[in-house]
mmCIF file of C-alpha atoms in Angstrom:
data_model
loop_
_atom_site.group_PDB
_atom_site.id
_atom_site.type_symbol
_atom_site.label_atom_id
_atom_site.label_comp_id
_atom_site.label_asym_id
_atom_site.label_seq_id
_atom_site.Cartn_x
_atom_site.Cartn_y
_atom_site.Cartn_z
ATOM 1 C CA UNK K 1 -3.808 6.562 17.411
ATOM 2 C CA UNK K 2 -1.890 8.919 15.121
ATOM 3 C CA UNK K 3 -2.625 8.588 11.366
ATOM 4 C CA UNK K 4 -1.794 9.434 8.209
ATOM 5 C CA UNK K 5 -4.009 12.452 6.883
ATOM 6 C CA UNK K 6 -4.822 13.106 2.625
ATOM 7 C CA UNK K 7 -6.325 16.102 1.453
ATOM 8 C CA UNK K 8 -7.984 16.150 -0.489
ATOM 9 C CA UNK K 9 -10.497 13.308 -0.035
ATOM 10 C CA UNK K 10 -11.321 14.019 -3.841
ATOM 11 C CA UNK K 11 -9.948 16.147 -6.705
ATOM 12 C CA UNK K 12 -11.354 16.794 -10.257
ATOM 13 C CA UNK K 13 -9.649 18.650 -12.048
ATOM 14 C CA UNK K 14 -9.289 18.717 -16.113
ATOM 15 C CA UNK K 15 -6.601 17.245 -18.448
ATOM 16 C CA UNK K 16 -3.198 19.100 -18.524
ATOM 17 C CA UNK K 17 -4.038 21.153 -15.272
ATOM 18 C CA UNK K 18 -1.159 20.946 -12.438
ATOM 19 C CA UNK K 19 -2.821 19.130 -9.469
ATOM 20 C CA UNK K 20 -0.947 18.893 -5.676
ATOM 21 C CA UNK K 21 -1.884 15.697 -3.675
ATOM 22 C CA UNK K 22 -1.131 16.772 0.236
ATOM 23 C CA UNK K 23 -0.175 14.246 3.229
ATOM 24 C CA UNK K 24 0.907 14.917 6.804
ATOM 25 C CA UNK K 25 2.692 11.675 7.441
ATOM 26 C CA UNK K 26 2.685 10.492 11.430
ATOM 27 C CA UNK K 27 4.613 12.926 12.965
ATOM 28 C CA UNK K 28 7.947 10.776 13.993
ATOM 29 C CA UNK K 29 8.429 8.924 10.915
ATOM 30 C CA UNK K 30 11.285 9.509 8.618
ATOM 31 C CA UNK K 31 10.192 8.164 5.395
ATOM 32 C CA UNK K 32 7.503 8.731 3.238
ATOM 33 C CA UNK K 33 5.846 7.086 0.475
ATOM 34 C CA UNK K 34 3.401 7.546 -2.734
ATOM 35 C CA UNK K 35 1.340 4.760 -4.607
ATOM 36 C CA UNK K 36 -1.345 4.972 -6.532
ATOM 37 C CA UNK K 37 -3.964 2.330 -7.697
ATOM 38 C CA UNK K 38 -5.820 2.500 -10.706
ATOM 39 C CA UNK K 39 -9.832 1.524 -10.385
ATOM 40 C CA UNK K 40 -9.780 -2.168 -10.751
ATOM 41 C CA UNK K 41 -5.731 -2.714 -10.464
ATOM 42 C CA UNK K 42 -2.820 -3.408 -8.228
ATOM 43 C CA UNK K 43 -1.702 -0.712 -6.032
ATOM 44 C CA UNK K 44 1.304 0.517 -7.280
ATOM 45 C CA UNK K 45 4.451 2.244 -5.926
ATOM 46 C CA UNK K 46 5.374 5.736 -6.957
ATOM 47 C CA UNK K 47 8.121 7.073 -4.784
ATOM 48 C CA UNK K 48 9.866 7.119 -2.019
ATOM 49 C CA UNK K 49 11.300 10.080 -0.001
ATOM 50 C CA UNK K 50 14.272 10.144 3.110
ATOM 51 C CA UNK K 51 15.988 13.169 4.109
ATOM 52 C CA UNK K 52 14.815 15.241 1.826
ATOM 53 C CA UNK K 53 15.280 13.369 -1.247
ATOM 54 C CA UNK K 54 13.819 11.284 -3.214
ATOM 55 C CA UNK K 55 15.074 7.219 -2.281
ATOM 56 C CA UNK K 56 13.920 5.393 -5.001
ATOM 57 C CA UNK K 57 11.282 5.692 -7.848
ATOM 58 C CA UNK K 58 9.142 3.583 -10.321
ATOM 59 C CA UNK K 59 8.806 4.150 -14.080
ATOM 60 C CA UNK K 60 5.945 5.482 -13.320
ATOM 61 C CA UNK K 61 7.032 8.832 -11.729
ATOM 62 C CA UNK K 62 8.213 10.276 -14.540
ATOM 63 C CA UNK K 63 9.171 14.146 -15.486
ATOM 64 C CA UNK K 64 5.561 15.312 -14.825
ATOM 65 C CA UNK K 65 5.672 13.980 -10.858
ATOM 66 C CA UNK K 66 7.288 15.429 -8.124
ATOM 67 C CA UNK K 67 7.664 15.714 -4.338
ATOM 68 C CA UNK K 68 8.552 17.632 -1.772
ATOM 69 C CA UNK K 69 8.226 18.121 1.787
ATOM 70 C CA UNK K 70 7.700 21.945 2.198
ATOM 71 C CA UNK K 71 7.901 22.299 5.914
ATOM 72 C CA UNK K 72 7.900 19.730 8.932
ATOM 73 C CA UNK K 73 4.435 18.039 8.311
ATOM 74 C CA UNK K 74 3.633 18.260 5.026
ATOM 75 C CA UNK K 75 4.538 15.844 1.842
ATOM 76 C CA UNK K 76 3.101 16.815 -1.529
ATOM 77 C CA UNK K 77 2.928 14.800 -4.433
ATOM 78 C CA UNK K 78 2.555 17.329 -7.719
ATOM 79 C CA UNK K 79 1.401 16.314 -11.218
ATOM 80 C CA UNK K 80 2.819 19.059 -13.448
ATOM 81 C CA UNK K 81 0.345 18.388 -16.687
ATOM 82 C CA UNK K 82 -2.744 15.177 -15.439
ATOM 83 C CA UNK K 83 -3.159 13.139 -18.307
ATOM 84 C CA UNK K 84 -6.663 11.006 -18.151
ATOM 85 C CA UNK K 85 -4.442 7.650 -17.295
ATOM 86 C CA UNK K 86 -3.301 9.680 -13.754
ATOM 87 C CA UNK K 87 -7.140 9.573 -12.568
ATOM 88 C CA UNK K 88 -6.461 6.786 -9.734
ATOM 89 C CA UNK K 89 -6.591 6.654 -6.039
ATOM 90 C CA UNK K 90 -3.427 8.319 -4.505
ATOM 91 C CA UNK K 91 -2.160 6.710 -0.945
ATOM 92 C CA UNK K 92 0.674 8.446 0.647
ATOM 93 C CA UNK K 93 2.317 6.277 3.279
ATOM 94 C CA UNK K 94 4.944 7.127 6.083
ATOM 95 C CA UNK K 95 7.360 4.998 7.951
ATOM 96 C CA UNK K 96 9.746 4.804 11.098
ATOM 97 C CA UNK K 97 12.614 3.708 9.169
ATOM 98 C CA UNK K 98 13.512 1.722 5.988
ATOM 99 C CA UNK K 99 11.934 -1.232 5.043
ATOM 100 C CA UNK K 100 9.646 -0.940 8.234
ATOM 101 C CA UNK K 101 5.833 -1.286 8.364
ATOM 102 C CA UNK K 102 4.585 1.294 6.330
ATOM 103 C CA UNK K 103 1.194 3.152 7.683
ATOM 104 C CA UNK K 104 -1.149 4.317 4.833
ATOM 105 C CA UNK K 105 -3.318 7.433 4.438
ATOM 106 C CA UNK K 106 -7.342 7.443 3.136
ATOM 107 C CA UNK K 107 -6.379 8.229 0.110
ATOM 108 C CA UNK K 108 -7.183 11.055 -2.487
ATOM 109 C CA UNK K 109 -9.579 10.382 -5.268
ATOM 110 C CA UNK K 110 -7.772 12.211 -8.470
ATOM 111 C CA UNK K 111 -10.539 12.248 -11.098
ATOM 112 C CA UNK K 112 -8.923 13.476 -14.626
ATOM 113 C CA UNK K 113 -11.755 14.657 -17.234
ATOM 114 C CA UNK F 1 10.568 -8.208 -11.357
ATOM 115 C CA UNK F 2 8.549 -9.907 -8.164
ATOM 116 C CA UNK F 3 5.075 -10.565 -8.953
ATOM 117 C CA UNK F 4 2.748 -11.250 -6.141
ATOM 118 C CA UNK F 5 -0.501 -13.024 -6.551
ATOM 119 C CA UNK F 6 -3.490 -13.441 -4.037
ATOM 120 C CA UNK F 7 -5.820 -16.667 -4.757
ATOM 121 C CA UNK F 8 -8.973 -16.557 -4.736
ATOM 122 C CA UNK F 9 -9.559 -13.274 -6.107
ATOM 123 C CA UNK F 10 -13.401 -13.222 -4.297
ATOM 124 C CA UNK F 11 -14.725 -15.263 -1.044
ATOM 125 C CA UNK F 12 -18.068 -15.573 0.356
ATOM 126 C CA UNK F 13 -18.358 -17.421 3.657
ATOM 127 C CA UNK F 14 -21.056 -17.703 5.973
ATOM 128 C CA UNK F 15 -20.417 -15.794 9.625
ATOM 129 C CA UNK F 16 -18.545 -17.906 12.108
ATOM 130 C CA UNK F 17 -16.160 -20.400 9.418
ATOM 131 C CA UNK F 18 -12.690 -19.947 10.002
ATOM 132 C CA UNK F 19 -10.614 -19.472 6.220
ATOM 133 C CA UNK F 20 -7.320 -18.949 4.737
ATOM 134 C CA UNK F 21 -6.508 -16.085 1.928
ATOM 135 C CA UNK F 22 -3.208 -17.139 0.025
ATOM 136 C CA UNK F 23 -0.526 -14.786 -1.629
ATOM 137 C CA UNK F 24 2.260 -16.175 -3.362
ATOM 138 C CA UNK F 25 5.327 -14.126 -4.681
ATOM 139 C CA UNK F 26 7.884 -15.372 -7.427
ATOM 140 C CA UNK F 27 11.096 -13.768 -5.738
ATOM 141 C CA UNK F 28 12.091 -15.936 -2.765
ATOM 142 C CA UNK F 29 14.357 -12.948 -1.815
ATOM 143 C CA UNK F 30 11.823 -10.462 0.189
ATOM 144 C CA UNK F 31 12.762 -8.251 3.438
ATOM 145 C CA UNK F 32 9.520 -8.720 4.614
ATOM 146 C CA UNK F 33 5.636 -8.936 3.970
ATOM 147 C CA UNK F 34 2.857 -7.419 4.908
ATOM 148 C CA UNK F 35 -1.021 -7.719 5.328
ATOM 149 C CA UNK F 36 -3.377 -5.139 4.697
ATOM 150 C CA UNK F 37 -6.986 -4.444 4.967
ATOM 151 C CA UNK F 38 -8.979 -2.147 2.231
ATOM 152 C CA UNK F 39 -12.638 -0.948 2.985
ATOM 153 C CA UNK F 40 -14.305 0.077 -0.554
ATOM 154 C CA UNK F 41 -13.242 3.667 -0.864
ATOM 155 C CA UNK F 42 -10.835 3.742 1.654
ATOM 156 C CA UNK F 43 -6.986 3.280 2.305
ATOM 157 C CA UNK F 44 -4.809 0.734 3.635
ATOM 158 C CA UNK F 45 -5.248 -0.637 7.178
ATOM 159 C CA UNK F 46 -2.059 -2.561 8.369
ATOM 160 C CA UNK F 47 -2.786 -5.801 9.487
ATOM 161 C CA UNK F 48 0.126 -8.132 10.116
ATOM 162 C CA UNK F 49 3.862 -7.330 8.874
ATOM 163 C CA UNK F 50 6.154 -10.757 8.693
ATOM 164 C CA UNK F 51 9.862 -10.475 8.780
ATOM 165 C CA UNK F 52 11.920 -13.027 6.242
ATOM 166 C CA UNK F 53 13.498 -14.361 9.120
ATOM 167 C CA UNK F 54 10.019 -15.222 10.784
ATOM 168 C CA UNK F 55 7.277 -17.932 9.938
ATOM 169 C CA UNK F 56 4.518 -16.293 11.789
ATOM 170 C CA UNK F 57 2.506 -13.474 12.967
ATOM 171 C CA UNK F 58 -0.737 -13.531 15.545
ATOM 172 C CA UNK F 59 -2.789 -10.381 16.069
ATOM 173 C CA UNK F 60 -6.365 -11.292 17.476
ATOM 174 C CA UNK F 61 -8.005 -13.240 15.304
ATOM 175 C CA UNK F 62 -5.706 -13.426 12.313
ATOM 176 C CA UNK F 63 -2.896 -15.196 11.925
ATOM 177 C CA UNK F 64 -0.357 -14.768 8.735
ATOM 178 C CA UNK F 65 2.486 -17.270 8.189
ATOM 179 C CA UNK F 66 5.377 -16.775 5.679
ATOM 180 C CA UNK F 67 7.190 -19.849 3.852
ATOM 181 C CA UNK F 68 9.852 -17.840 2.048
ATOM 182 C CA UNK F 69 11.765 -20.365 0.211
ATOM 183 C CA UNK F 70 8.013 -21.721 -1.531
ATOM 184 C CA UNK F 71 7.307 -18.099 -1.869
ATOM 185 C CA UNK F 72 4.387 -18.247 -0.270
ATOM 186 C CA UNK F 73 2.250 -16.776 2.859
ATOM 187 C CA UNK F 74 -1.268 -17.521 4.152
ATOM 188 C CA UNK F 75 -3.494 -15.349 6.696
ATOM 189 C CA UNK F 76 -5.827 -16.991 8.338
ATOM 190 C CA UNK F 77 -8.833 -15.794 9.901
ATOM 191 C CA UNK F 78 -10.818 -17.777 12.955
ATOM 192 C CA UNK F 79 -14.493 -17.085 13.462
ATOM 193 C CA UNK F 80 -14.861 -14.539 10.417
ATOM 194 C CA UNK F 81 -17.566 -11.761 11.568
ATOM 195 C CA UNK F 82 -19.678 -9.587 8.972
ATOM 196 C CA UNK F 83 -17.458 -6.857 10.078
ATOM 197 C CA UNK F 84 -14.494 -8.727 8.302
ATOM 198 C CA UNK F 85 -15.950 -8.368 4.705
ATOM 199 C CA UNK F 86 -13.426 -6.536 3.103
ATOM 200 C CA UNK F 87 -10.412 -6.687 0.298
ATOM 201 C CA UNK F 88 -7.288 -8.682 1.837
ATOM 202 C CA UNK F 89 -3.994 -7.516 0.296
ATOM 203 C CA UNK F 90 -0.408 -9.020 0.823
ATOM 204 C CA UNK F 91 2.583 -6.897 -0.448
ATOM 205 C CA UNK F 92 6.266 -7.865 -0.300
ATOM 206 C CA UNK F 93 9.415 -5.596 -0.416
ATOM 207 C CA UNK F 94 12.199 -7.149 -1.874
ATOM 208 C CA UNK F 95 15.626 -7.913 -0.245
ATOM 209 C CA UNK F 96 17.933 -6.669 -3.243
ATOM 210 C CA UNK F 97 19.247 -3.500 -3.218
ATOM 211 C CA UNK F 98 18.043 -2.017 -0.463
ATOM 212 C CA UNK F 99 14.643 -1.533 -1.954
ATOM 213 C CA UNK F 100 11.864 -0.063 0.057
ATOM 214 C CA UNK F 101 8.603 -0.274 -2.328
ATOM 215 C CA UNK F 102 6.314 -2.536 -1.303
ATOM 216 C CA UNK F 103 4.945 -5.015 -4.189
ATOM 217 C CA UNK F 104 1.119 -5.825 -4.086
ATOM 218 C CA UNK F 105 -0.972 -8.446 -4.931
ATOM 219 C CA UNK F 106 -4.545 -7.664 -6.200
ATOM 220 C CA UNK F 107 -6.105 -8.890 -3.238
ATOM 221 C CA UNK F 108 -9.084 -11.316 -2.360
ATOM 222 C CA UNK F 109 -12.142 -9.595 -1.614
ATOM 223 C CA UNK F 110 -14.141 -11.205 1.291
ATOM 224 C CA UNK F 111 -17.779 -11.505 2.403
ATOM 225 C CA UNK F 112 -18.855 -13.124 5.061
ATOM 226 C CA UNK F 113 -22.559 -13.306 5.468
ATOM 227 C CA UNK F 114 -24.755 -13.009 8.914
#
């Protein structure tokens, strides 16, 4: 069954350090998703991406996030400068089309010391 | 703002009982809502999704049912199985404006004992 794939499973990396979050979303779907969920909280939405733009966003994704989809399978979220409140787990999600089921990834661990 | 809340936040049942996990939302107005599945340290298994315009899903075991204008949807799970302890999560997306997040609840983590 195809899936949603996150790499890495786990990233530590240290305060104000640029970190890239990678996902290969299913390979037909259109529209692509990041949350995040803080240890202990709700999952949260991030952003969301169509057509090579960004659809809507939360007041969380502020200056220091962005996305982009770099070639034909690959959506990256990027953290220009990871404060110790971004250490969370990061799901990227993809979809078929809008407001459809969304499928989610594993996850990557971002650990900010 | 929707806020989405899952009741009880833990459950412990012995193997075989059949139970409910509730999720309530405070904006009538959703597209659609959808069940999910979390393992500890994992992601997001899709479960059930319920359109507004429906009152119920079966897959298997589970059954979810949506009462929009009470804001409210239950999933219910017949003969629960050890292999069903997990977190339960039900997320909404809204019908205004074309949104597409989805809007979680905190979940109800469940345990069901051999």
């Amino acid at each position: 069954e195809p899936e949603v794939t996150q790499t890495p499973s786990h990233q530590v990396t240290q305060m104000g350090q640029e970190v890239i979050l990678r996902c290969v979303p299913i390979s037909n779907h259109l529209y692509f998703y990041w949350y995040r969920q803080i240890l202990g909280q709700k999952v949260e939405f991030l952003v969301s991406f169509y057509n090579n733009e960004i659809s809507e966003k939360s007041e969380i994704f502020d200056d220091q996030f962005s996305v982009e989809r770099p070639d034909g399978s690959n959506f990256t979220l990027k953290i220009r400068s990871t404060k110790l409140e971004d250490s969370a787990m990061y799901f990227c999600a993809s979809s078929t089309a809008r407001q459809n089921i969304q499928y989610f990834g594993a996850g990557t661990r971002l650990s900010v010391l | 703002k929707q806020e989405v809340t899952q009741i009880p936040a833990a459950l412990s049942v012995p193997e075989g009982e059949n139970l409910v996990l509730n999720c309530s939302f405070t904006d009538s107005a959703i597209y659609n809502l959808q069940w999910f599945r979390q393992d500890p340290g994992k992601g997001l298994t899709s479960l059930l999704l319920i359109q507004s315009s429906q009152r119920e899903q079966t897959s298997g075991r589970l059954n979810a049912s949506l009462d929009k204008s009470s804001g409210r949807s239950t999933l219910y799970i017949a003969a629960s199985q050890p292999g069903d302890s997990a977190t339960y999560l039900c997320a909404v997306i809204g019908a205004q404006g074309g949104s597409e997040k989805l809007v979680f609840g905190k979940g109800t983590k469940l345990t069901v004992n051999p």
